[in-house]
PDB file of C-alpha atoms in Angstrom:
ATOM      1  CA  MET A 272     -26.095  -0.609 -13.184  1.00 66.00           C
ATOM      2  CA  LYS A 273     -23.532   2.119 -12.569  1.00 86.00           C
ATOM      3  CA  ASN A 274     -19.895   1.802 -13.624  1.00 90.00           C
ATOM      4  CA  TYR A 275     -18.325   3.111 -10.406  1.00 90.00           C
ATOM      5  CA  ASP A 276     -18.305   2.744  -6.639  1.00 88.00           C
ATOM      6  CA  LYS A 277     -17.479   5.433  -4.089  1.00 90.00           C
ATOM      7  CA  ILE A 278     -16.762   5.327  -0.366  1.00 86.00           C
ATOM      8  CA  SER A 279     -15.313   7.775   2.140  1.00 87.00           C
ATOM      9  CA  SER A 280     -12.376   6.687   4.243  1.00 80.00           C
ATOM     10  CA  THR A 281     -12.569   6.658   8.013  1.00 77.00           C
ATOM     11  CA  ASN A 282     -10.034   7.326  10.719  1.00 81.00           C
ATOM     12  CA  ALA A 283      -9.702   3.600  11.407  1.00 84.00           C
ATOM     13  CA  PRO A 284      -6.142   2.272  11.760  1.00 87.00           C
ATOM     14  CA  ARG A 285      -6.699   0.184   8.591  1.00 88.00           C
ATOM     15  CA  THR A 286      -9.271   0.471   5.826  1.00 88.00           C
ATOM     16  CA  GLU A 287      -9.221  -2.181   3.086  1.00 88.00           C
ATOM     17  CA  LEU A 288     -10.837  -1.071  -0.166  1.00 90.00           C
ATOM     18  CA  HIS A 289     -10.949  -4.436  -1.988  1.00 89.00           C
ATOM     19  CA  ASP A 290     -14.404  -5.439  -0.789  1.00 86.00           C
ATOM     20  CA  ALA A 291     -15.723  -1.922  -0.180  1.00 87.00           C
ATOM     21  CA  LEU A 292     -15.145  -0.910  -3.816  1.00 91.00           C
ATOM     22  CA  GLY A 293     -15.384  -4.310  -5.494  1.00 89.00           C
ATOM     23  CA  LEU A 294     -11.809  -4.113  -6.795  1.00 91.00           C
ATOM     24  CA  THR A 295     -10.852  -6.766  -9.355  1.00 90.00           C
ATOM     25  CA  GLY A 296      -7.221  -5.970 -10.147  1.00 91.00           C
ATOM     26  CA  ALA A 297      -5.678  -4.537  -6.983  1.00 93.00           C
ATOM     27  CA  GLU A 298      -5.861  -4.490  -3.209  1.00 95.00           C
ATOM     28  CA  ILE A 299      -5.626  -1.018  -1.701  1.00 96.00           C
ATOM     29  CA  SER A 300      -5.538  -0.171   1.978  1.00 94.00           C
ATOM     30  CA  ILE A 301      -5.188   3.015   3.998  1.00 95.00           C
ATOM     31  CA  ASN A 302      -3.123   2.444   7.143  1.00 95.00           C
ATOM     32  CA  THR A 303      -2.206   4.553  10.157  1.00 96.00           C
ATOM     33  CA  LEU A 304       0.452   3.601  12.691  1.00 97.00           C
ATOM     34  CA  ALA A 305       0.378   5.578  15.925  1.00 97.00           C
ATOM     35  CA  ALA A 306       3.601   7.311  16.985  1.00 98.00           C
ATOM     36  CA  GLY A 307       6.120   4.814  18.327  1.00 98.00           C
ATOM     37  CA  THR A 308       4.344   1.746  16.931  1.00 98.00           C
ATOM     38  CA  GLY A 309       4.911  -0.576  14.004  1.00 97.00           C
ATOM     39  CA  VAL A 310       3.329  -3.370  12.027  1.00 96.00           C
ATOM     40  CA  PRO A 311       3.652  -6.346  14.410  1.00 95.00           C
ATOM     41  CA  PHE A 312       4.995  -8.761  11.810  1.00 96.00           C
ATOM     42  CA  VAL A 313       7.453  -9.091   8.932  1.00 97.00           C
ATOM     43  CA  HIS A 314       5.913 -10.244   5.667  1.00 96.00           C
ATOM     44  CA  ALA A 315       6.522 -10.923   1.986  1.00 97.00           C
ATOM     45  CA  HIS A 316       4.226 -12.019  -0.834  1.00 97.00           C
ATOM     46  CA  LYS A 317       4.020 -14.929  -3.249  1.00 97.00           C
ATOM     47  CA  GLN A 318       3.249 -12.880  -6.377  1.00 96.00           C
ATOM     48  CA  ASN A 319       2.104  -9.365  -5.489  1.00 96.00           C
ATOM     49  CA  GLU A 320       4.295  -6.280  -5.464  1.00 97.00           C
ATOM     50  CA  GLU A 321       3.328  -3.436  -3.170  1.00 97.00           C
ATOM     51  CA  ILE A 322       3.470   0.304  -3.744  1.00 98.00           C
ATOM     52  CA  TYR A 323       3.434   2.461  -0.617  1.00 98.00           C
ATOM     53  CA  ALA A 324       2.495   6.161  -0.720  1.00 98.00           C
ATOM     54  CA  ILE A 325       3.323   8.003   2.491  1.00 98.00           C
ATOM     55  CA  LEU A 326       0.448  10.414   3.125  1.00 97.00           C
ATOM     56  CA  GLU A 327       1.333  11.914   6.520  1.00 97.00           C
ATOM     57  CA  GLY A 328       4.041  11.734   9.156  1.00 98.00           C
ATOM     58  CA  THR A 329       7.423  10.062   9.274  1.00 98.00           C
ATOM     59  CA  GLY A 330       8.866   6.684  10.076  1.00 98.00           C
ATOM     60  CA  HIS A 331      10.845   3.925   8.448  1.00 98.00           C
ATOM     61  CA  ALA A 332      10.547   0.526   6.819  1.00 98.00           C
ATOM     62  CA  VAL A 333      12.932  -2.381   7.138  1.00 98.00           C
ATOM     63  CA  ILE A 334      13.139  -4.048   3.714  1.00 98.00           C
ATOM     64  CA  ASP A 335      15.338  -7.139   3.452  1.00 98.00           C
ATOM     65  CA  GLY A 336      17.250  -5.915   6.504  1.00 98.00           C
ATOM     66  CA  GLU A 337      17.826  -2.389   5.154  1.00 98.00           C
ATOM     67  CA  GLU A 338      16.285   0.551   7.008  1.00 98.00           C
ATOM     68  CA  VAL A 339      14.555   3.001   4.643  1.00 98.00           C
ATOM     69  CA  SER A 340      13.423   6.370   6.049  1.00 98.00           C
ATOM     70  CA  LEU A 341       9.908   7.505   5.153  1.00 98.00           C
ATOM     71  CA  ALA A 342       8.225  10.917   5.056  1.00 98.00           C
ATOM     72  CA  ALA A 343       5.057  12.399   3.580  1.00 98.00           C
ATOM     73  CA  GLY A 344       5.326  12.488  -0.206  1.00 98.00           C
ATOM     74  CA  ASP A 345       7.537   9.384  -0.489  1.00 98.00           C
ATOM     75  CA  PHE A 346       6.609   6.425  -2.712  1.00 98.00           C
ATOM     76  CA  VAL A 347       8.211   2.988  -2.350  1.00 98.00           C
ATOM     77  CA  ARG A 348       7.744  -0.081  -4.575  1.00 98.00           C
ATOM     78  CA  ILE A 349       8.609  -3.439  -3.022  1.00 98.00           C
ATOM     79  CA  SER A 350       9.098  -6.696  -4.949  1.00 98.00           C
ATOM     80  CA  PRO A 351       6.970  -9.656  -3.849  1.00 97.00           C
ATOM     81  CA  ALA A 352       9.779 -11.678  -2.218  1.00 97.00           C
ATOM     82  CA  ALA A 353      11.232  -8.797  -0.196  1.00 98.00           C
ATOM     83  CA  LYS A 354      10.653  -9.070   3.550  1.00 98.00           C
ATOM     84  CA  ARG A 355       9.174  -5.849   4.919  1.00 98.00           C
ATOM     85  CA  GLN A 356       7.982  -4.208   8.127  1.00 98.00           C
ATOM     86  CA  PHE A 357       6.855  -0.597   8.751  1.00 98.00           C
ATOM     87  CA  PHE A 358       7.285   1.676  11.785  1.00 98.00           C
ATOM     88  CA  ALA A 359       6.082   5.147  12.766  1.00 98.00           C
ATOM     89  CA  ALA A 360       8.555   7.622  14.258  1.00 98.00           C
ATOM     90  CA  ASP A 361       8.552   7.930  18.054  1.00 98.00           C
ATOM     91  CA  ASP A 362       7.062  11.427  17.833  1.00 98.00           C
ATOM     92  CA  ALA A 363       4.717  11.193  14.813  1.00 96.00           C
ATOM     93  CA  ALA A 364       2.056   8.903  13.407  1.00 97.00           C
ATOM     94  CA  LEU A 365       2.611   7.405   9.956  1.00 98.00           C
ATOM     95  CA  LYS A 366      -0.311   7.289   7.507  1.00 97.00           C
ATOM     96  CA  TYR A 367       0.182   5.464   4.215  1.00 97.00           C
ATOM     97  CA  LEU A 368      -1.639   4.006   1.260  1.00 97.00           C
ATOM     98  CA  CYS A 369      -0.658   0.483   0.202  1.00 97.00           C
ATOM     99  CA  ILE A 370      -1.466  -0.714  -3.326  1.00 97.00           C
ATOM    100  CA  GLN A 371      -0.961  -4.420  -3.956  1.00 96.00           C
ATOM    101  CA  VAL A 372      -0.963  -5.777  -7.526  1.00 95.00           C
ATOM    102  CA  LYS A 373       0.298  -8.905  -9.257  1.00 94.00           C
ATOM    103  CA  ALA A 374       3.884  -8.316 -10.395  1.00 94.00           C
ATOM    104  CA  HIS A 375       4.361  -8.061 -14.184  1.00 89.00           C
ATOM    105  CA  SER A 376       0.607  -8.113 -14.853  1.00 90.00           C
ATOM    106  CA  ILE A 377       0.049  -4.710 -16.455  1.00 84.00           C
ATOM    107  CA  GLU A 378      -0.218  -4.872 -20.232  1.00 83.00           C
ATOM    108  CA  GLY A 379      -1.382  -1.358 -21.011  1.00 78.00           C
ATOM    109  CA  TYR A 380      -1.556   1.820 -18.994  1.00 78.00           C
ATOM    110  CA  THR A 381      -2.334   5.525 -19.325  1.00 80.00           C
ATOM    111  CA  ALA A 382      -2.822   6.420 -23.019  1.00 80.00           C
ATOM    112  CA  ALA A 383      -2.028   2.858 -24.213  1.00 78.00           C
ATOM    113  CA  ASP A 384      -5.130   1.578 -22.382  1.00 81.00           C
ATOM    114  CA  ALA A 385      -7.421   4.550 -23.131  1.00 81.00           C
ATOM    115  CA  VAL A 386     -10.394   4.364 -25.481  1.00 81.00           C
ATOM    116  CA  MET A 387     -11.105   7.680 -27.183  1.00 80.00           C
TER     117      MET A 387
END
């Protein structure tokens, strides 16, 4: 049995990697909003924080009523209880990676979790 899984992403509006890669500690999705569109709902989470990495384009998020501008290269962490919704700019698509993990669950990371 191999100790890794690999897939290639598609140009689909949303690709969820949880099942495709057999993830056990995170949910990761690749999302694309066409120019002038947005996620059609506001949402929050019970226990998972989300980290958004803006890969391409521009747009904005509304987080707890505050508008936050977004551009390629930006990273945003959102607490579980925060209400959020994402929008692409009128003239550009917005492509982003969303990583969802249980808040306060990491016990070791980088060198602290490495086995040499």
